[in-house]
Short mmCIF file of C-alpha atoms in Angstrom, two decimals:
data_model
loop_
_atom_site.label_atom_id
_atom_site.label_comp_id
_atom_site.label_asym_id
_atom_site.label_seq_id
_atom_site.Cartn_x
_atom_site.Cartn_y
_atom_site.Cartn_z
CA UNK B 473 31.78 86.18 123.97
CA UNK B 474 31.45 86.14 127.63
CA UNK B 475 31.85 87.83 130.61
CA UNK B 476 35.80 86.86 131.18
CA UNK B 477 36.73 84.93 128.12
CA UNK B 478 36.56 85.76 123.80
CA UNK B 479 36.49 83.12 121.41
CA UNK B 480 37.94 83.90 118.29
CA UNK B 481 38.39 82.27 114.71
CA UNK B 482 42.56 81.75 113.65
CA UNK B 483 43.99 80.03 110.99
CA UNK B 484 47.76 79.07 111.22
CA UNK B 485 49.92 80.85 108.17
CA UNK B 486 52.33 78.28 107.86
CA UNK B 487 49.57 75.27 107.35
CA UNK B 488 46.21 77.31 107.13
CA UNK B 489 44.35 74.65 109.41
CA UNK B 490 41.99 76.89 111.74
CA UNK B 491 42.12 77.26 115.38
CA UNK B 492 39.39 78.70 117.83
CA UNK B 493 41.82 80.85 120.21
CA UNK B 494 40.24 81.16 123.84
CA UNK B 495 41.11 84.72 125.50
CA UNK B 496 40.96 84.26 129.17
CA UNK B 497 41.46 87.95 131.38
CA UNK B 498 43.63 86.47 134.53
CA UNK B 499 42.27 89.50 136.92
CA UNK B 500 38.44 89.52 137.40
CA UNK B 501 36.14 91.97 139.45
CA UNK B 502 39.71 92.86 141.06
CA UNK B 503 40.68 88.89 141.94
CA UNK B 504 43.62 87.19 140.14
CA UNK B 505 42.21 83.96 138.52
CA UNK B 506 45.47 82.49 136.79
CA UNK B 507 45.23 79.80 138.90
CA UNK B 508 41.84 78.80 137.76
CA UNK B 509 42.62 79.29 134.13
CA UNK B 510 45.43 77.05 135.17
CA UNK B 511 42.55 74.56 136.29
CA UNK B 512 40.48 74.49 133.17
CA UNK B 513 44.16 74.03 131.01
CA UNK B 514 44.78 70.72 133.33
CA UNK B 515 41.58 69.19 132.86
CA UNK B 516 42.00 69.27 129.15
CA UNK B 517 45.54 68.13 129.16
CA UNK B 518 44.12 65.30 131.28
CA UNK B 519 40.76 64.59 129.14
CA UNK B 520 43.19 65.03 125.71
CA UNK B 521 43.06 61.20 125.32
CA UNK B 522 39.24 61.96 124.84
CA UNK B 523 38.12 62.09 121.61
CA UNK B 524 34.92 63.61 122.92
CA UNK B 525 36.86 66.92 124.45
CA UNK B 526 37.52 69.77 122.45
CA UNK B 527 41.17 69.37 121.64
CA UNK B 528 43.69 72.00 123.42
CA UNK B 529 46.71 72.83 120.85
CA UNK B 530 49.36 75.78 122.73
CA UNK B 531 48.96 77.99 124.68
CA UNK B 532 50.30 81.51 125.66
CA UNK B 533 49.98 84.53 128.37
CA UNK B 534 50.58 87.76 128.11
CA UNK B 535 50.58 90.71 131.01
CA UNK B 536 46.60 90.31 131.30
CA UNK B 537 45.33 87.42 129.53
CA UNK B 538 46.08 83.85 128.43
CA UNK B 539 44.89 82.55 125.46
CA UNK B 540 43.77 78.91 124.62
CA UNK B 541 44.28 77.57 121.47
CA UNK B 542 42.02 74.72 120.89
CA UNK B 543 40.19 72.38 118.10
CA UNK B 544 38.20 74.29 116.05
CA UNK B 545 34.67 72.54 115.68
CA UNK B 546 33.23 74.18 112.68
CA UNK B 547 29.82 72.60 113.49
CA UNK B 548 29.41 75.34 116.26
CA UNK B 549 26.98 74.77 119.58
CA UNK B 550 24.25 72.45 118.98
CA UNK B 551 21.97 74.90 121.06
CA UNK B 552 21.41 76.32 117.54
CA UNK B 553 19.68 72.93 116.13
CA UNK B 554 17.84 72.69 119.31
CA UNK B 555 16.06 75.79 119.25
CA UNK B 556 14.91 75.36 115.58
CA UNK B 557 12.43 74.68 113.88
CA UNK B 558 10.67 71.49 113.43
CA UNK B 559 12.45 70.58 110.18
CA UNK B 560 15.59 71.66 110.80
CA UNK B 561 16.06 70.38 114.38
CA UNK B 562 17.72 67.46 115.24
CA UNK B 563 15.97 63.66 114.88
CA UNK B 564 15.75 61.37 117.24
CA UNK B 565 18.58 59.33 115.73
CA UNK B 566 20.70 61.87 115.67
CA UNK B 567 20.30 62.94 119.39
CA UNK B 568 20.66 59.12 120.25
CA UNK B 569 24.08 59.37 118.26
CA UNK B 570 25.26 62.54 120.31
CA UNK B 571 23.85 61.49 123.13
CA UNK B 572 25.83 58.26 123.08
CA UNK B 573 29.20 60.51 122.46
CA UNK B 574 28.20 62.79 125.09
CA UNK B 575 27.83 59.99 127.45
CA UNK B 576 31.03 58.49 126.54
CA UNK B 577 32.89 62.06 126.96
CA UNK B 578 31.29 61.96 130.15
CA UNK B 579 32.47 58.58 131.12
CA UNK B 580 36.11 59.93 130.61
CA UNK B 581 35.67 62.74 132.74
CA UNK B 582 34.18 60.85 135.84
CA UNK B 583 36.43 57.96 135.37
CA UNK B 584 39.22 60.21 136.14
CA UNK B 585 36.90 62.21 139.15
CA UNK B 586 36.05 65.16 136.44
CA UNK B 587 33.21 66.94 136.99
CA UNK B 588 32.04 69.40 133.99
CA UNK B 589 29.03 71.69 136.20
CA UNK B 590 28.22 73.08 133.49
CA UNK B 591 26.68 70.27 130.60
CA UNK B 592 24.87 72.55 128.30
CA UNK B 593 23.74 72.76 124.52
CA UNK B 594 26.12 75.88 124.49
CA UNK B 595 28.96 73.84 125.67
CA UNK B 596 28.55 71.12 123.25
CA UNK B 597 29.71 71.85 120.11
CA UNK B 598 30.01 69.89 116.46
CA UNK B 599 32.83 69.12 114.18
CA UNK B 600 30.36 69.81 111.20
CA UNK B 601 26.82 71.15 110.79
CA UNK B 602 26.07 69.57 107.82
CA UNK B 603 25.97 66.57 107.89
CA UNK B 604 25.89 66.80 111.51
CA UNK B 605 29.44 66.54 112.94
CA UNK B 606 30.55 64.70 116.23
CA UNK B 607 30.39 66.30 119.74
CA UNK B 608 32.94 67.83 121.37
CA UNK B 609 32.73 68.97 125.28
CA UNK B 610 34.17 72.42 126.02
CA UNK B 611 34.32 75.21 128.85
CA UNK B 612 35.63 73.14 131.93
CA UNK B 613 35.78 76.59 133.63
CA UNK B 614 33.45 75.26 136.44
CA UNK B 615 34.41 71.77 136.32
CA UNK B 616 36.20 70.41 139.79
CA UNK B 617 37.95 67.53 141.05
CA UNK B 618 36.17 65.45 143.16
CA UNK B 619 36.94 62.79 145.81
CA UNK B 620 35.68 59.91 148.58
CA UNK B 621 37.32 61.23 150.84
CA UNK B 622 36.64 65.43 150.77
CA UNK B 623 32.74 67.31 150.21
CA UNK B 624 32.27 69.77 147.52
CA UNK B 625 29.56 72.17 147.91
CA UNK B 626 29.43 75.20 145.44
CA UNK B 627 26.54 77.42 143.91
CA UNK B 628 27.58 77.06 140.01
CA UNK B 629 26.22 76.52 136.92
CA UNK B 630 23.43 77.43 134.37
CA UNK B 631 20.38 77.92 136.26
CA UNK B 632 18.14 76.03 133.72
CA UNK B 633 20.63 72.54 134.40
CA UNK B 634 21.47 72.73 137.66
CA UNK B 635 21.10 69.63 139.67
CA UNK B 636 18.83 69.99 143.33
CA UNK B 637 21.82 69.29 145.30
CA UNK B 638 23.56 72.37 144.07
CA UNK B 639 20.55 74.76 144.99
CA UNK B 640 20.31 72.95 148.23
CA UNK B 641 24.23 73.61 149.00
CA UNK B 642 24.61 69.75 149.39
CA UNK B 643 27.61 67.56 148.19
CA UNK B 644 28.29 67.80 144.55
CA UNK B 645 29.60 64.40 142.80
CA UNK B 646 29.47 62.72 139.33
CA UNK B 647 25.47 62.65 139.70
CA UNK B 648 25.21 66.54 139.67
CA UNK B 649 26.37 66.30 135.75
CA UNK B 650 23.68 63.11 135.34
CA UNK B 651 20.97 65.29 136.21
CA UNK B 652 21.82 67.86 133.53
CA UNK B 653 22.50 65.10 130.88
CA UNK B 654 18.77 64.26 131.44
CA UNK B 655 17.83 68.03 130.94
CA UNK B 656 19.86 67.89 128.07
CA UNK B 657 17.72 65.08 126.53
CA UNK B 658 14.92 66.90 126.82
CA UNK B 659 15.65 69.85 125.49
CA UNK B 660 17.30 68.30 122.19
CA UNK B 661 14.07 65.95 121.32
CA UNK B 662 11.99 68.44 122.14
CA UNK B 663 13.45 72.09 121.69
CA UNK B 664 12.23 73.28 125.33
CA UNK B 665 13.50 73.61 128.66
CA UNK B 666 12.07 71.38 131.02
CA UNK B 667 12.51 73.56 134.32
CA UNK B 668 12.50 77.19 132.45
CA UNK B 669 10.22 79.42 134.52
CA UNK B 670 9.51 83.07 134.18
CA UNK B 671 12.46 83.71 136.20
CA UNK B 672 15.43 82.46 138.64
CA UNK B 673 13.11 82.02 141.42
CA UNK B 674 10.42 79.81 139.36
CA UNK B 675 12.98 78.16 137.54
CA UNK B 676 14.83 77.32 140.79
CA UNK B 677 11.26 75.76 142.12
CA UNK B 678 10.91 73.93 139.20
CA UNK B 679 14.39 71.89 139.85
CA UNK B 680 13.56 71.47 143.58
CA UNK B 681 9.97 70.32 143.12
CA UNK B 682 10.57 68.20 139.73
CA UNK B 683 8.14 70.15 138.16
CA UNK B 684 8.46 68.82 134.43
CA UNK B 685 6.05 67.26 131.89
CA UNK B 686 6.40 64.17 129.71
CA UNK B 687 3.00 64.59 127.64
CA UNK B 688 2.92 62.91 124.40
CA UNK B 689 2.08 66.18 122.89
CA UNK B 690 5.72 67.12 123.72
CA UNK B 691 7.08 63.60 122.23
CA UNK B 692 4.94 63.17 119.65
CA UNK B 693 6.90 60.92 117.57
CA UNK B 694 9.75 60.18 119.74
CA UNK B 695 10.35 56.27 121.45
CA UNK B 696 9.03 55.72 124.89
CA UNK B 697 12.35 54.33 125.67
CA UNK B 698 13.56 58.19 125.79
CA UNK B 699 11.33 59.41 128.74
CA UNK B 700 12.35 56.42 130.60
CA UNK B 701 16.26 57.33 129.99
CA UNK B 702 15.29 60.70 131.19
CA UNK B 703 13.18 59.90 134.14
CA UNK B 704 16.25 57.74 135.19
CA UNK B 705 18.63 60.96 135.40
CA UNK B 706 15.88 63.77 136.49
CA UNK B 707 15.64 61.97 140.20
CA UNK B 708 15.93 64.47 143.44
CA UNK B 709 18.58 62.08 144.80
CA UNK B 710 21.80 61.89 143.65
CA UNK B 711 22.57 58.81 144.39
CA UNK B 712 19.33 57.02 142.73
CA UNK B 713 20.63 58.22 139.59
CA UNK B 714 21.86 56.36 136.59
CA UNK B 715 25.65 56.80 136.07
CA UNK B 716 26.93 57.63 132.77
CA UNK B 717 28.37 54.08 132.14
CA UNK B 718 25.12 52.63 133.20
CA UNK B 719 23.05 55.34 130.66
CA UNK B 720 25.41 54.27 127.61
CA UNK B 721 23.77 50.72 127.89
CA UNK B 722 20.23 51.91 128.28
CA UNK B 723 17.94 50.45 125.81
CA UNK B 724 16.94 53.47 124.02
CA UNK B 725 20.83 54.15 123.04
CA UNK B 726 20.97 50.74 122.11
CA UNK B 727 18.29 50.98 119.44
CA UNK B 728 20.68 52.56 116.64
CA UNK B 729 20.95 51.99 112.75
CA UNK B 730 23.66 48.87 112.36
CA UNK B 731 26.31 51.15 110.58
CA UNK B 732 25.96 53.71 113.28
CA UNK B 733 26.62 51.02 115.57
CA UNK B 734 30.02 49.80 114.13
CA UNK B 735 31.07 53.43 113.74
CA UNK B 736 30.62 53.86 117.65
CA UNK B 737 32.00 50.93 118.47
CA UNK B 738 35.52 51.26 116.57
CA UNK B 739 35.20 54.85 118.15
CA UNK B 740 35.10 53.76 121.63
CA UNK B 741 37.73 51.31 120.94
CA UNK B 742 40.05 53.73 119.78
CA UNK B 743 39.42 55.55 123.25
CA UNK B 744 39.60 52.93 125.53
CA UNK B 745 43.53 52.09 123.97
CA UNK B 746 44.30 56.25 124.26
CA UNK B 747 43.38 55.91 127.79
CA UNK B 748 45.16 57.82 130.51
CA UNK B 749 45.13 55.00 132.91
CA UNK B 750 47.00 52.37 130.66
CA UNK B 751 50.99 52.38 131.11
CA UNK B 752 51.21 52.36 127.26
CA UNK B 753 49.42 55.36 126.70
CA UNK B 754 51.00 57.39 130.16
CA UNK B 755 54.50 56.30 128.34
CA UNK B 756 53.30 58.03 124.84
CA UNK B 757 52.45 61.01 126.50
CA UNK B 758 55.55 61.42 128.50
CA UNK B 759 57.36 60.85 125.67
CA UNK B 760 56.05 63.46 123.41
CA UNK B 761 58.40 66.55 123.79
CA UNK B 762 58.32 69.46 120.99
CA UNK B 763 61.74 71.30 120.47
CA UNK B 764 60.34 74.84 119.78
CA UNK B 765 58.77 74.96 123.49
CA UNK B 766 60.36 77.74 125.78
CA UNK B 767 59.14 76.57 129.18
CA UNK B 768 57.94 73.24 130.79
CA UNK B 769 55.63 73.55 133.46
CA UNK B 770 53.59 70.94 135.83
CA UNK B 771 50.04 72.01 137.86
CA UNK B 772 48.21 69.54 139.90
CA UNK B 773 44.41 69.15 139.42
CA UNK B 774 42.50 70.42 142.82
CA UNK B 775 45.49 72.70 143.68
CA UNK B 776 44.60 75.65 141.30
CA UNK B 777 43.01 77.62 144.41
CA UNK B 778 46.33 77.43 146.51
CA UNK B 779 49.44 79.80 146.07
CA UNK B 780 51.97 79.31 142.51
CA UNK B 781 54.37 79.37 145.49
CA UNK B 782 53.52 76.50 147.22
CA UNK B 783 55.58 73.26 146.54
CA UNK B 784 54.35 70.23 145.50
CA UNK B 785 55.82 66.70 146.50
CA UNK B 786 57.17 64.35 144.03
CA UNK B 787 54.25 61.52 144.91
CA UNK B 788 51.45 64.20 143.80
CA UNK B 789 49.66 63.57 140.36
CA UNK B 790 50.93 66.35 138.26
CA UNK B 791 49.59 67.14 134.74
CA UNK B 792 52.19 68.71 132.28
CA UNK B 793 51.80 71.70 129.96
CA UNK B 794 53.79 74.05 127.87
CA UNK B 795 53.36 77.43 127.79
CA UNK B 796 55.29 79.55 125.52
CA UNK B 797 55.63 83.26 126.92
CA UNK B 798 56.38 85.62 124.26
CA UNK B 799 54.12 87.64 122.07
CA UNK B 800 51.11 85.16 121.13
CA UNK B 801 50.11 84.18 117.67
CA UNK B 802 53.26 85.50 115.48
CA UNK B 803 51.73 82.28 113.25
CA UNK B 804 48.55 82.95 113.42
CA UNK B 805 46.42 84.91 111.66
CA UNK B 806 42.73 85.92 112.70
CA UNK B 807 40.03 85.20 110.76
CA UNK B 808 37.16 88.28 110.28
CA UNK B 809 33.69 87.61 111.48
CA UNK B 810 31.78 87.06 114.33
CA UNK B 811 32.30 85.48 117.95
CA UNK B 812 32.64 81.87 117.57
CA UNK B 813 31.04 81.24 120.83
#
């Protein structure tokens, strides 16, 4: 649960394959935020050729909310294995494994001028806990669109992975998630927060000065190779930063088990022919059209500030969704229990 949005636990009658159903209030503190819901439903229409993004299936709108029904990971947010305890937390080969897929999610996402702003062990999630499941991204509610040719300067984010350049009110670009991958890092080998300070303020000083520690009493155990993938990311600048393409061939992520290897590989390959950019998969997509869908409409990425109103030309890159208005879920069935996330 949080302050705008409810995750809950469906299951569809008809098939009884779960969902995890996304309730999104479209008025907040008094503003209408359709428009941004709109965003976050266009950036995983666009990332759906990902198999690193959580997965979105329908979705519907009612007088106050819209609801978003997505992948279910049963593996939950891998926050939980970072904050426990020694035996139960994650090994190192297993955080170079999701690491990898994060990276590759990533990849996707700034390939096609996504930013997340918000890379977090709450927002990662797994497809099983045990064994431990594959990663899939979720939450693009602060994630922009960004360009060459236009700044972006926002205060967002977690305040434990914010990049420098965000507290400093400087551009934002691909880098600003880089520097939270490397704070993710951390905190999954070692179970800690490298820039957590009593509060806002010290935690805010820690970012801007680079305050962080790399004693071996903190990776005791762990490759060398792993502080120098993180000391590539955690860099003031933005621009001395590795990119997520260049962190995927960094030696320490190269240094898997031969089986894990292969498994990536065929993995990647299988994304690379899905992608968005190639004529053969843009032709799939357009082609896929579902008979039991009510309404058909397009939203273009970066215009989810501006008026429903306002027209769009033919040339602009428009990202199709359906939404079906009428009263959500008559086949689907909640499932008791707690919050998902």
């Amino acid at each position: 649960r949080g302050k705008f949005a409810v995750v809950k636990k469906y299951m569809k009658r008809s098939t009884g394959k779960e969902y995890a159903a996304k309730f999104m209030r479209k008025r907040r503190k008094g503003q209408d935020c359709r428009m941004e819901i709109i965003h976050e439903i266009a950036v995983l229409e666009l990332a759906r050729f990902s198999p690193r993004v959580i997965d979105l299936h329908e979705v519907y709108e009612t007088a106050t909310e819209m609801i978003l029904v997505l992948e279910y990971a049963a593996g939950g947010e891998i926050f939980n294995q970072c904050v426990a305890d020694r035996d139960e937390a994650f090994k190192e080969e297993e955080v170079k494994r999701l690491m990898r897929q994060i990276l590759e999610g990533v990849a996707f996402l700034h390939k096609n001028n996504v930013v997340h702003l918000d890379l977090k062990p709450q927002n990662i999630l797994l497809t099983s806990a045990s064994p431990v499941g594959d990663i899939k991204i979720v939450d693009f509610g602060l994630s922009r669109i960004v360009s060459s040719n236009e700044e972006l300067r926002e205060i967002m984010g977690t305040p434990e992975y914010v990049a420098p350049e965000i507290l400093n009110y400087e551009p934002i670009s691909t880098a600003t998630d880089m520097w939270s991958i490397g704070v993710l890092a951390y905190v999954m080998l070692t179970g800690t927060s490298p820039f957590l300070g009593d509060d806002k303020q010290e935690t805010f000083l820690n970012i801007s000065q680079i305050n962080i520690s790399y004693t071996q009493e903190e990776f005791e155990g762990i490759d060398k190779s792993a502080i120098d993938f993180m000391k590539m990311l955690l860099i003031k600048e933005p621009e001395a930063r590795a990119t997520a393409e260049q962190c995927r061939q960094h030696l320490w992520l190269q240094q898997l088990h031969e089986d894990t290897a292969e498994a990536l590989s065929s993995c990647e390959g299988s994304s690379e022919e899905g992608s968005p950019l190639s004529p053969a998969g843009e032709a799939a997509a357009q082609s896929q059209v579902a008979e039991e869908l009510i309404v058909m409409a397009a939203y273009t990425l970066g215009q989810c500030r501006q008026s429903e109103k306002e027209s769009m030309t033919p040339d602009q890159k428009a990202i199709s969704k359906r939404f079906k208005f009428e009263e959500p879920f008559s086949t689907l069935q909640e499932i008791p229990g707690d919050f998902i996330y």
